[in-house]
Coordinates of C-alpha atoms in Angstrom, one line a residue:
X1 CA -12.7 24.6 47.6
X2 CA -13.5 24.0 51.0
X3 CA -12.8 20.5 50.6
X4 CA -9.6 20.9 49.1
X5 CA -8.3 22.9 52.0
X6 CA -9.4 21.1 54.9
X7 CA -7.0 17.8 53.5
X8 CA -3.6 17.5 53.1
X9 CA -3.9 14.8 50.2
X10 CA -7.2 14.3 48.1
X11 CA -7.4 12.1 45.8
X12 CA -9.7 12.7 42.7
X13 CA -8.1 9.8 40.2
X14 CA -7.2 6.9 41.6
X15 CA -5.8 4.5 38.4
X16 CA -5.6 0.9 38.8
X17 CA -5.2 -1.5 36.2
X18 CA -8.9 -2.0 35.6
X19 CA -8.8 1.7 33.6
X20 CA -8.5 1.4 29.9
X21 CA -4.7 2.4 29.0
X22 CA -6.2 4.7 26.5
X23 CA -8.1 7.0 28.8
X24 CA -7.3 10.4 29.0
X25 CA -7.5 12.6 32.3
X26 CA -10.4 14.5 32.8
X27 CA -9.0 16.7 35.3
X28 CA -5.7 17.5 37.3
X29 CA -4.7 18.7 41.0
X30 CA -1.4 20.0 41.4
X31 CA 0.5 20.8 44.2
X32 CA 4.0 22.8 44.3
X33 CA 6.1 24.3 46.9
X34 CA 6.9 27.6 44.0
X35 CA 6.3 28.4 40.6
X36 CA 10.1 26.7 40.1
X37 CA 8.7 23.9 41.0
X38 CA 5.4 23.6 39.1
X39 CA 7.6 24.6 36.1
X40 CA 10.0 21.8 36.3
X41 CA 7.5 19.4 37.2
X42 CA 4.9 20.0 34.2
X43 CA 7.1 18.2 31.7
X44 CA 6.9 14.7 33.8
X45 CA 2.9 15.1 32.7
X46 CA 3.8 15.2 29.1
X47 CA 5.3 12.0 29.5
X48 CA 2.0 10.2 30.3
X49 CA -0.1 8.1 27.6
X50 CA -3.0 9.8 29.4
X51 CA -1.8 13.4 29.4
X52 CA -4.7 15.9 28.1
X53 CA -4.1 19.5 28.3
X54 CA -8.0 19.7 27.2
X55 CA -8.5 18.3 30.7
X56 CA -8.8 21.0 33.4
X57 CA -6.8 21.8 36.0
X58 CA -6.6 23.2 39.6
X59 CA -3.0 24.5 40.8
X60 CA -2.3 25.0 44.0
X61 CA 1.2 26.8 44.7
X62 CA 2.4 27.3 48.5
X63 CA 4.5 30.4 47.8
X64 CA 3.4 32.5 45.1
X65 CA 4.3 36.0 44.1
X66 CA 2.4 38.0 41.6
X67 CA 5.6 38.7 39.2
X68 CA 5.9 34.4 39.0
X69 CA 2.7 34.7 37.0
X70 CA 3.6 35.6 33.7
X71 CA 6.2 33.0 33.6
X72 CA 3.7 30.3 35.1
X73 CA 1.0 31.1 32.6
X74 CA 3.5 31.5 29.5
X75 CA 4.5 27.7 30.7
X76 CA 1.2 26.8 30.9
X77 CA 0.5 28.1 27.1
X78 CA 3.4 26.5 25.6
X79 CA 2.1 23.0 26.4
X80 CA -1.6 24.0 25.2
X81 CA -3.3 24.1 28.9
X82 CA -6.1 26.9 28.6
X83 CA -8.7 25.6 31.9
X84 CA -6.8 26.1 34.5
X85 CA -7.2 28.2 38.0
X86 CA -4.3 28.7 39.3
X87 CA -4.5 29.4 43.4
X88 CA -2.3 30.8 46.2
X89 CA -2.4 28.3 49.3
X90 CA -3.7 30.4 52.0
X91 CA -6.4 30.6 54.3
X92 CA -8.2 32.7 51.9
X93 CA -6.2 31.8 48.3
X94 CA -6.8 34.4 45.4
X95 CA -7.7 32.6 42.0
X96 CA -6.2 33.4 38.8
X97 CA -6.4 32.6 34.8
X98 CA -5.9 34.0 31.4
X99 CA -7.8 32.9 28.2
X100 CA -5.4 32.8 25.2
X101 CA -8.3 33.1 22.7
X102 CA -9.5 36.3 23.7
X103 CA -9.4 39.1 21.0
X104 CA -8.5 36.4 18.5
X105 CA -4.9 35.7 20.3
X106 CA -5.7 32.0 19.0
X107 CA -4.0 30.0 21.5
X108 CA -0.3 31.3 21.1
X109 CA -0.4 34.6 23.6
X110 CA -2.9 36.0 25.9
X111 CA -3.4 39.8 26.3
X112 CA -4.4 39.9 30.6
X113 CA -3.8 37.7 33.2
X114 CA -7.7 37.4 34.7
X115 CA -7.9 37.8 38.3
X116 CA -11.3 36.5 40.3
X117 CA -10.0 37.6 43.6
X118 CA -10.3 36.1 47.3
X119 CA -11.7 32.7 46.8
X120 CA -14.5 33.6 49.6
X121 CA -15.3 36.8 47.7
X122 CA -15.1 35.7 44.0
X123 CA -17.9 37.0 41.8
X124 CA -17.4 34.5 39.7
X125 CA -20.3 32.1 38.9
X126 CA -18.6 29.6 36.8
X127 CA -14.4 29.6 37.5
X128 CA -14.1 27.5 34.6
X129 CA -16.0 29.2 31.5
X130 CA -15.4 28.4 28.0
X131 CA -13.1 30.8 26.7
X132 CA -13.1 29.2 22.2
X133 CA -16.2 32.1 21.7
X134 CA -13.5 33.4 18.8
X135 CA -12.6 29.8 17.7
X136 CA -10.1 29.2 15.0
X137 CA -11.6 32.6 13.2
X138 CA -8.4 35.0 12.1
X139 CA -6.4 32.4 12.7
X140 CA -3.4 31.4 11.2
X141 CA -2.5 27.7 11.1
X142 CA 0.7 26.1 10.5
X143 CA 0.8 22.9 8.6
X144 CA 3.3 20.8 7.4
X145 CA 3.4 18.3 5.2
X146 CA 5.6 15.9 2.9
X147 CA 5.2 15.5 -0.6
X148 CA 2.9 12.3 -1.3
X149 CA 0.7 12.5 -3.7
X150 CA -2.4 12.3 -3.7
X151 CA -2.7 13.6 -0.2
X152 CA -0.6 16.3 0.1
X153 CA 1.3 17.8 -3.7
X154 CA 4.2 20.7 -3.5
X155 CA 3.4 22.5 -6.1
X156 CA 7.0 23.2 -7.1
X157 CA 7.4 19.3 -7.5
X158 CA 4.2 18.9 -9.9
X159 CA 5.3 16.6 -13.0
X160 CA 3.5 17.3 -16.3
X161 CA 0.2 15.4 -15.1
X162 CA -0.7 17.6 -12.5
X163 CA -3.2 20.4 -13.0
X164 CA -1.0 23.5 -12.3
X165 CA -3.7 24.6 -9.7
X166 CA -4.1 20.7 -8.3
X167 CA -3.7 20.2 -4.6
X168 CA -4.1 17.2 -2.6
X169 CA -6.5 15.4 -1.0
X170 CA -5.7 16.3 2.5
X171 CA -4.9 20.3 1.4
X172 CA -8.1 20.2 -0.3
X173 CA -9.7 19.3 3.2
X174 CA -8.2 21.0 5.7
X175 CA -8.9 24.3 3.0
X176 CA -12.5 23.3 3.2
X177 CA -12.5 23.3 6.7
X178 CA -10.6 26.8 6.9
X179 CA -13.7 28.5 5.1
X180 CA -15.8 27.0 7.3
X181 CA -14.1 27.7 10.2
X182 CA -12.6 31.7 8.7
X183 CA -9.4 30.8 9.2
X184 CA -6.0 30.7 7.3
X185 CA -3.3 28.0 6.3
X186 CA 0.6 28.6 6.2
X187 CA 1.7 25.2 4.3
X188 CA 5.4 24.2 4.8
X189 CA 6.5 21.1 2.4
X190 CA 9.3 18.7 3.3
X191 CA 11.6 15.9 1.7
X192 CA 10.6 13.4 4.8
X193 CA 7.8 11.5 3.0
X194 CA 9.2 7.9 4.2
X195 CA 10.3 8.5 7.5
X196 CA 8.1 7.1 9.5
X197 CA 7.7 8.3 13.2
X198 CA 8.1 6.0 16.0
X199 CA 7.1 7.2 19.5
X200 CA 9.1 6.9 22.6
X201 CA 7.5 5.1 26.1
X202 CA 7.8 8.5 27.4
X203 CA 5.9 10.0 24.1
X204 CA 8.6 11.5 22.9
X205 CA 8.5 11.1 19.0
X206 CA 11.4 9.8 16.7
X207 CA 10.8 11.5 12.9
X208 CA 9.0 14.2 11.0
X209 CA 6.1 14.4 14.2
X210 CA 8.2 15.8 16.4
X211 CA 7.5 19.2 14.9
X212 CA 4.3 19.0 16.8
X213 CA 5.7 18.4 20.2
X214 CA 7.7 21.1 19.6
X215 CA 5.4 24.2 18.4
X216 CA 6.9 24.3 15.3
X217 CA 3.6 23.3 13.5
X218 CA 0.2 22.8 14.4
X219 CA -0.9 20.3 12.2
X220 CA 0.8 17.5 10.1
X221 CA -0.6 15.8 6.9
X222 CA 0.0 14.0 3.7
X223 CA -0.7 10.4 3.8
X224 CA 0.1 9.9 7.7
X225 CA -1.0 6.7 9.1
X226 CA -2.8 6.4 12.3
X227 CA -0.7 4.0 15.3
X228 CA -1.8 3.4 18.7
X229 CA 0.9 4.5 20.2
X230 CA 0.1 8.0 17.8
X231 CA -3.0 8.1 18.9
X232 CA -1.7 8.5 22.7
X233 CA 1.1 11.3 21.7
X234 CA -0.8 13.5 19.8
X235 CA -4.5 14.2 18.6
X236 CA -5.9 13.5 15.1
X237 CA -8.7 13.9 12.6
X238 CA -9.5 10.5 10.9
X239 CA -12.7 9.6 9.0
X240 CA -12.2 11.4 5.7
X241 CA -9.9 8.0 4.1
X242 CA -11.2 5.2 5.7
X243 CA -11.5 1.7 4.2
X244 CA -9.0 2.9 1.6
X245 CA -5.8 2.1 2.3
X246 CA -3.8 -1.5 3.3
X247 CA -0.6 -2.7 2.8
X248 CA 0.3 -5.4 0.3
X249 CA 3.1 -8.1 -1.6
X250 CA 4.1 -7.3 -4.8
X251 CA 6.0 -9.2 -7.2
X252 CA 6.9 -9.4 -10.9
X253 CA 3.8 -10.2 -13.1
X254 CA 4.1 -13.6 -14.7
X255 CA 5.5 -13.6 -18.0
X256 CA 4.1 -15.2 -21.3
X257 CA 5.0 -18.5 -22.1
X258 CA 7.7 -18.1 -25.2
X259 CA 5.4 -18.9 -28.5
X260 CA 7.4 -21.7 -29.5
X261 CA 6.9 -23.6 -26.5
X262 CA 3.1 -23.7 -27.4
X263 CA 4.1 -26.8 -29.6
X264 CA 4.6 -29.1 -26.3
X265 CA 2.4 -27.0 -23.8
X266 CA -0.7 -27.7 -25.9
X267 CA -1.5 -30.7 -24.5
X268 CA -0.7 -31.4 -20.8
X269 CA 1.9 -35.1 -19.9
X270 CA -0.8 -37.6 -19.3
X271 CA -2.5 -36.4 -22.7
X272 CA 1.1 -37.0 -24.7
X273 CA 1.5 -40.4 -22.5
X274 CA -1.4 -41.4 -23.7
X275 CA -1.3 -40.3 -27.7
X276 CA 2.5 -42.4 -27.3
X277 CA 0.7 -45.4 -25.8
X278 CA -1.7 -45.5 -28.8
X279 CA 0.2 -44.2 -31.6
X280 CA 2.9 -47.9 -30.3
X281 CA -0.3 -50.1 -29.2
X282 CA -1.4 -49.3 -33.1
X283 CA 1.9 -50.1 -34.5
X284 CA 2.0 -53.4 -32.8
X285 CA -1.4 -55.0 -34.1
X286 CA -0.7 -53.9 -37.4
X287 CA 2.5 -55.3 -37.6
X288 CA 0.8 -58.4 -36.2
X289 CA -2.2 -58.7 -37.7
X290 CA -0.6 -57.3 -41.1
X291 CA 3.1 -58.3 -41.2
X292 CA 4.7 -55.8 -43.8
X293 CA 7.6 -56.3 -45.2
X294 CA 9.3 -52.4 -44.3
X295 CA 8.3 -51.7 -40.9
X296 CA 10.0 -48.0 -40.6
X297 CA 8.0 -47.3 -43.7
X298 CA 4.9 -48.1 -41.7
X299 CA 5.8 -45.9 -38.5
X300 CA 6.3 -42.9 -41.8
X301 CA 3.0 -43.8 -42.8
X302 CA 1.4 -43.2 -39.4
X303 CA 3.6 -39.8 -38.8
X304 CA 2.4 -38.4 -42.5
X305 CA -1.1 -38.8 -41.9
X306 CA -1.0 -37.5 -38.5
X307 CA 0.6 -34.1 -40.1
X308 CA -2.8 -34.6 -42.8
X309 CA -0.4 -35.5 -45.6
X310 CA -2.4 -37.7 -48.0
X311 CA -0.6 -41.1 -48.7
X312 CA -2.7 -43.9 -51.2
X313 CA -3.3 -47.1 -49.6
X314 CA -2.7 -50.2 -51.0
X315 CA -3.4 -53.8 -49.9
X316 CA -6.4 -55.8 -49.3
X317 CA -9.5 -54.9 -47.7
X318 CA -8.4 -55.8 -44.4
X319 CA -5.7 -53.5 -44.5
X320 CA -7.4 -50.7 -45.9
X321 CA -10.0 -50.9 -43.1
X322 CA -7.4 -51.5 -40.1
X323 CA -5.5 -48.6 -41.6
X324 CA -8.4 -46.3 -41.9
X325 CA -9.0 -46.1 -38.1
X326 CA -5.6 -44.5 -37.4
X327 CA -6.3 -42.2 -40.4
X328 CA -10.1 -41.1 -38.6
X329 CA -7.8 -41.2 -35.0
X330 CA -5.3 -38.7 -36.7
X331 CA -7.7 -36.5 -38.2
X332 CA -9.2 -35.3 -34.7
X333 CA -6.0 -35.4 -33.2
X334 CA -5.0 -33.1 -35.5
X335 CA -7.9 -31.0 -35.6
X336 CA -7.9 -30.9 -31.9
X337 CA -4.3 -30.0 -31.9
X338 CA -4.5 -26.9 -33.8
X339 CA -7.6 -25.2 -32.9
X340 CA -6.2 -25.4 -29.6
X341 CA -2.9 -24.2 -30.5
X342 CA -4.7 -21.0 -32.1
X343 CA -6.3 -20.6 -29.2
X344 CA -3.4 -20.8 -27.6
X345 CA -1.8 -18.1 -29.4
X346 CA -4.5 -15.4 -29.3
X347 CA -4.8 -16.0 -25.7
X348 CA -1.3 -17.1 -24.7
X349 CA -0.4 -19.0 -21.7
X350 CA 1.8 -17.4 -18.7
X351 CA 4.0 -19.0 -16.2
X352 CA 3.1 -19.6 -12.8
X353 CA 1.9 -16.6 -10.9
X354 CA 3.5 -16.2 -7.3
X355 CA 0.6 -14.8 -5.3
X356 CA 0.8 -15.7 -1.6
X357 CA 3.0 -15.9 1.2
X358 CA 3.5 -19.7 0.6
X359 CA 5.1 -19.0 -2.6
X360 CA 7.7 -16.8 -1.6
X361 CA 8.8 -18.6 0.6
X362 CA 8.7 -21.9 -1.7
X363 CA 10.7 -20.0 -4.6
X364 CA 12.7 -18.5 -2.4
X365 CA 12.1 -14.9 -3.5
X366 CA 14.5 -11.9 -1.3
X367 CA 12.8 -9.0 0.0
X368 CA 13.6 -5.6 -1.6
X369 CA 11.2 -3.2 1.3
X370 CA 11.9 0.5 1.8
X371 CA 13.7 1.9 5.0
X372 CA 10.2 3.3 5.8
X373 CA 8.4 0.5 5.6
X374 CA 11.0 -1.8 7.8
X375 CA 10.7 0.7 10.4
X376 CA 6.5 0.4 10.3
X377 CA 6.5 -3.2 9.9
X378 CA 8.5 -3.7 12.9
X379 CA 7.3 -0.8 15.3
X380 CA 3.4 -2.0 14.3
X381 CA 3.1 -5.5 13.1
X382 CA 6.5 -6.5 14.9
X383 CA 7.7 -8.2 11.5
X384 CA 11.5 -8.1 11.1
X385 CA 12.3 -8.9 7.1
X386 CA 16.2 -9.7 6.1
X387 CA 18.1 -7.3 4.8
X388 CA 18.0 -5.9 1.1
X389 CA 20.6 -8.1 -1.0
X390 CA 19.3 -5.7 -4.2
X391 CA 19.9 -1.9 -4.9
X392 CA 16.9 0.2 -5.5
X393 CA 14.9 -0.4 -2.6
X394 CA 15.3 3.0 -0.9
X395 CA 11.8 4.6 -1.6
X396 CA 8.4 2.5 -2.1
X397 CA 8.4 3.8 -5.7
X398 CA 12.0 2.5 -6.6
X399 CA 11.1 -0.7 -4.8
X400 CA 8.3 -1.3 -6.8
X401 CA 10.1 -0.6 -10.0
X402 CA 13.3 -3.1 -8.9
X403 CA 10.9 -5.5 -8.2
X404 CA 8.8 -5.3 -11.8
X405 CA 12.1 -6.1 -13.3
X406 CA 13.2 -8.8 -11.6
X407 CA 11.3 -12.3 -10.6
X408 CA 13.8 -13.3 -8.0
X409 CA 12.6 -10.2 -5.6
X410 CA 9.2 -8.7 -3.5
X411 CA 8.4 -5.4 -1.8
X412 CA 5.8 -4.4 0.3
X413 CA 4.4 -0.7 0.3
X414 CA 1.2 0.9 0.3
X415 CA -1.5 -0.6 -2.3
X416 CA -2.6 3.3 -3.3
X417 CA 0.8 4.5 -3.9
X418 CA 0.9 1.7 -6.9
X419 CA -2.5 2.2 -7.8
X420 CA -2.2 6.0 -8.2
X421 CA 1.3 5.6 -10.3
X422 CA 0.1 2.8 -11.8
X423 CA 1.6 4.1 -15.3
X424 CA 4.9 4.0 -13.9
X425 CA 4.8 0.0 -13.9
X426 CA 2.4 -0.5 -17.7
X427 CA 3.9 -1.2 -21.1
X428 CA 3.0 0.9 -24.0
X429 CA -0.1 -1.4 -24.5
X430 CA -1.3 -1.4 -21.1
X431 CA -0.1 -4.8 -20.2
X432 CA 1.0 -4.4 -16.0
X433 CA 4.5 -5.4 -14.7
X434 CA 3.7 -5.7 -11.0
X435 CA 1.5 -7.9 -9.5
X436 CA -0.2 -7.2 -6.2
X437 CA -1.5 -9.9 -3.6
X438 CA -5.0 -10.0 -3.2
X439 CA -4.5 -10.7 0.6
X440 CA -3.7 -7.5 2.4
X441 CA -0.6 -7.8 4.5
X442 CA -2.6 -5.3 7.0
X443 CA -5.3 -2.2 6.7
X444 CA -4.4 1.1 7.8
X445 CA -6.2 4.0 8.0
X446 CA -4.8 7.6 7.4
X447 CA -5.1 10.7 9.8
X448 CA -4.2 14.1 10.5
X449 CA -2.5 14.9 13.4
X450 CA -2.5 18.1 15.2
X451 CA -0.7 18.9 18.3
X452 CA -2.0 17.7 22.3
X453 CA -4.2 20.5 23.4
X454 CA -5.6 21.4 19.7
X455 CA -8.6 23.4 20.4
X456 CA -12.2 22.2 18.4
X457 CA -11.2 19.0 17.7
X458 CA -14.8 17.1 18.0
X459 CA -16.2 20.0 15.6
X460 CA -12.8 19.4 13.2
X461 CA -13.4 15.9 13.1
X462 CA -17.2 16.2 12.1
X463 CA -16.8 18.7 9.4
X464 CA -14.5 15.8 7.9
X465 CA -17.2 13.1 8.5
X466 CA -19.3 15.6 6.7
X467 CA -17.1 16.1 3.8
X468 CA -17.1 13.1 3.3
X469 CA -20.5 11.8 3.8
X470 CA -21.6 15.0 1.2
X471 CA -19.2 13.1 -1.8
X472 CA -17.2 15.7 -1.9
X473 CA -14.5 14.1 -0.8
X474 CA -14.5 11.0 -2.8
X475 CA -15.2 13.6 -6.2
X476 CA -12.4 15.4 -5.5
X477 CA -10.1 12.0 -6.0
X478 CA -12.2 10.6 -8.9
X479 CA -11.3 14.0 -10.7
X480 CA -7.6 13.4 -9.6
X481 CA -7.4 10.0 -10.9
X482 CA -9.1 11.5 -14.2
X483 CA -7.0 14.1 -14.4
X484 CA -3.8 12.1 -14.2
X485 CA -5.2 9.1 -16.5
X486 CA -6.2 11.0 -19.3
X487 CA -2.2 12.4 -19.7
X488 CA -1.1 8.7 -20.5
X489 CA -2.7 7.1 -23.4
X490 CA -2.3 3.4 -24.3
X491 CA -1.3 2.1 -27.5
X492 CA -3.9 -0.2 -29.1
X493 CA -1.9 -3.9 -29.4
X494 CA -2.0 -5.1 -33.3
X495 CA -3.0 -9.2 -33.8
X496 CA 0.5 -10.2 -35.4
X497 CA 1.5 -14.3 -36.3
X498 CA 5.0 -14.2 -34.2
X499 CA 6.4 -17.2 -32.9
X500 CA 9.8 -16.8 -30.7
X501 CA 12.2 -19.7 -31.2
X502 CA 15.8 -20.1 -29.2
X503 CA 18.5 -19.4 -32.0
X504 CA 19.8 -23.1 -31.3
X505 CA 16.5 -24.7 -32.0
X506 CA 15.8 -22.4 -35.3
X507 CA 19.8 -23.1 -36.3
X508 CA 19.4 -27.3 -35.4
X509 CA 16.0 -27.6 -37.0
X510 CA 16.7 -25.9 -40.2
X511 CA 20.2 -28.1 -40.2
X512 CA 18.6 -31.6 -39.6
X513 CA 16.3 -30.9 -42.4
X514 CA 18.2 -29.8 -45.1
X515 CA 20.2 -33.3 -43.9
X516 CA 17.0 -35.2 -44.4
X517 CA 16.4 -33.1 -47.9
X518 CA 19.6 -34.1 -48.8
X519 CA 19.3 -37.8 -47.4
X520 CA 16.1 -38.2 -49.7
X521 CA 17.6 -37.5 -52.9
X522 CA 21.0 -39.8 -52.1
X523 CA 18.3 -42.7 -51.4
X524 CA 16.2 -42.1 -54.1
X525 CA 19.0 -42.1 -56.5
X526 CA 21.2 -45.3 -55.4
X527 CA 18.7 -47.4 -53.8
X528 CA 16.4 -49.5 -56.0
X529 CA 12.7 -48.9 -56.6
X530 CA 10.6 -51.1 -53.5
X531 CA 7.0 -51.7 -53.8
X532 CA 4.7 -49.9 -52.0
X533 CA 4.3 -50.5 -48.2
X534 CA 0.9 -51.8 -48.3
X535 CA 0.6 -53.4 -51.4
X536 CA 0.7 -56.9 -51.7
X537 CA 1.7 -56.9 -47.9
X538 CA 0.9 -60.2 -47.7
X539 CA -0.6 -63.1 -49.7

């Protein structure tokens, strides 16, 4: 103290740009003409990244009365300041404080204003003691939360697979904590669950936050993701989801190949160049080598006993032997054929699968991303998508089920909000419709924030380290995700012969035979009788 009144100016803090942005002020030395002054000029603080009301601080006011001190000291509570000394300027300054968690007054109103007298003749030993001896204990906290399951459930939003006495994950924390800590929650649910806050340069916060910076809540939860530029408006309890949580693409899940198209897809193009090439190169030496008389009745030959339809074989050795490789060649082709073709069937083939950035962008796919999301993306990753071209991309959850309906279209949201309505996006059988990236778009992790100034927050923060350390955490959502699976069961998928052929096909295949049929009978019944093919081919 003697120090402080033998300068005009002392300087405790002097930041230069070697200090780490992040930083919070350990202590403050304020100067003011009147309690006016100090009043308007407490505000301009809040407005600092490195603004702590934990910090402590030392008031020095030129002209102070003793009826300015209620109105100094209820300014002082309303932005969360509890150390603090505040001291006339004389010669011989009197010292004063209050402690707004004595008798349990929790940090919203003090009983006393505490006065330790002349500075030279102050009794007391330590003018900053700590004044928490009560804690959080009778306490009455105000949280509010969105509805976002799992973390935080409004009970009068619960859908037939929730428990009726099921309460998020967050809930289920911060009521674990209240035991611990004897005191009580007053939970307030809203319809903001996809606004995302942004924060000002001055802190100011834009969306559901500002409650905080306001005193109309104390704490905020449900699914809240942790920013830098958060982190410096307002403090937070993290730990108790980390390594959990990122942000992905999703697209349409391929589709199966149509059963019909099995016929062609069996074998891949060099494999049918190839069967061509020797199915002609054939043709050609025995027309050469044998020179029959009908030479579409040969190319007949070779298609029947590539289908296994037995045909007798006339003609001299020579020709029985030549002929017999293509039979031996058309047997394994054919055996080949269609035990792959089963195959095929049982385990069907699906179209290509669009699964990374590339591929969007090759198949030109349009984004269909929630209002929330934009505004994230852009304020955190600095990612600016086009606009939606599709309806039913408001929410995450309608974006997700636009895009598992349509291949032309991808969303991005938040991997455990598809994982945890996953039966929104199955078929009957289980089969999913959505397909999620396996490269994370970004990781997040998730917090609960409490207002600048919240008192306890190191012991807060470990009792959530130590829920979750114990398992509890963790068993709590296993028995969420059990209790929700186990309302949805899956139908068991029968082993049924189905092929699905394009009317046009079916209607031109069963015409051109019945042509053929008909074709048969008119040559059979005009033409005269030929010899056989291979008999007596030549002499």
């Amino acid at each position: 103290m003697k120090l402080v009144n033998s300068f005009n100016v002392v300087s405790l803090l002097t930041k230069t740009t070697r200090l780490s942005t992040s930083s919070l002020d350990e202590s403050y030395l304020i100067s003011a003409e009147n309690s006016t002054n100090l009043i308007h000029r407490l505000p301009i603080f809040k407005k600092d990244p490195s603004w702590n009301p934990n910090g402590r601080f030392l008031i020095l006011i030129n002209g102070l009365f003793k009826d300015d001190l209620t109105q100094i000291f209820d300014t002082l509570l309303k932005y969360h300041i509890i150390d603090v000394l505040v001291v006339t300027e004389y010669l011989n300054p009197e010292l004063y404080t209050y402690n707004p968690f004595e008798n349990y007054g929790c940090g919203r109103y003090y009983g006393r204003i505490i006065e330790y007298g002349k500075c030279t003749r102050a009794q007391q030993k330590s003018l900053y003691p700590y004044k928490l001896f009560t804690g959080l204990e009778n306490c009455t906290i105000k949280i509010v939360s969105p509805h976002w399951p799992p973390y935080s459930i409004d009970p009068l939003k619960k859908r037939r697979y929730f428990n009726k006495t099921q309460i998020g994950i967050e809930e289920f924390i911060l009521r674990e904590i209240s035991v611990l800590e004897k005191f009580s929650i007053n939970l307030t649910f809203t319809d903001d669950a996809e606004t995302f806050t942004t924060i000002t340069r001055d802190m100011s916060a834009i969306g559901p936050l500002y409650l905080l910076q306001e005193n109309r809540a104390d704490i905020m939860m449900g699914g809240m993701i942790l920013t830098h530029p958060r982190a410096k408006a307002f403090n937070y309890i993290y730990g108790h989801l980390s390594f959990t949580e990122d942000i992905r693409y999703q697209v349409q899940k391929s589709s199966v190949v149509p059963s019909w198209k099995n016929v062609y897809l069996e074998f891949q193009a060099i494999v049918w160049t190839l069967f061509i090439l020797t199915f002609l190169t054939f043709f050609i030496i025995f027309i050469i080598l044998v020179k029959p008389k009908d030479k579409g009745q040969v190319i007949l030959t070779m298609f029947a006993y590539l289908f296994l339809n037995g045909k007798k074989i006339g003609g001299n050795s020579f020709t029985k032997y030549l002929f017999s490789t293509w039979i031996w060649f058309a047997y394994l082709i054919n055996t080949y054929y269609q035990s792959s073709l089963v195959s095929l069937i049982a385990n069907p083939s699906l179209n290509y699968q669009i699964s990374n950035e590339m591929d969007l962008v090759k198949y030109n796919l349009k984004p269909c991303v929630s209002q929330g999301m934009r505004n994230y993306l852009l304020s955190v990753e600095n990612i600016l998508l086009e606009k939606n071209e599709h309806e039913g991309c408001e929410t995450m959850l309608e974006s997700i089920k636009t895009v598992s309906k349509s291949s032309d279209i991808y969303t991005i949201s938040l991997y455990s909000l598809y994982k945890y309505n996953f039966h929104r996006f199955f078929d009957e059988w289980g089969n999913p419709s959505v397909h999620s990236f396996d490269q994370p778009l970004s990781k997040i992790v998730y917090t609960i924030y409490l207002y600048k100034g919240f008192p306890m927050l190191e012991k807060l923060r470990v009792h959530v380290l130590r829920l979750r350390e114990n398992g509890m955490i963790e068993n709590y959502i296993k028995n969420m995700y059990w209790q929700k699976t186990r309302q949805h069961n899956l139908l068991e998928k029968r082993n049924e012969s189905y092929v699905l052929v394009p009317w046009y096909v079916l209607v031109g295949g069963y015409a051109l035979s019945i042509g053929v049929f008909f074709l048969e009978i008119l040559v059979k019944k005009y033409s005269s009788k030929k010899p056989n093919l291979l008999v007596n081919c030549h002499n």
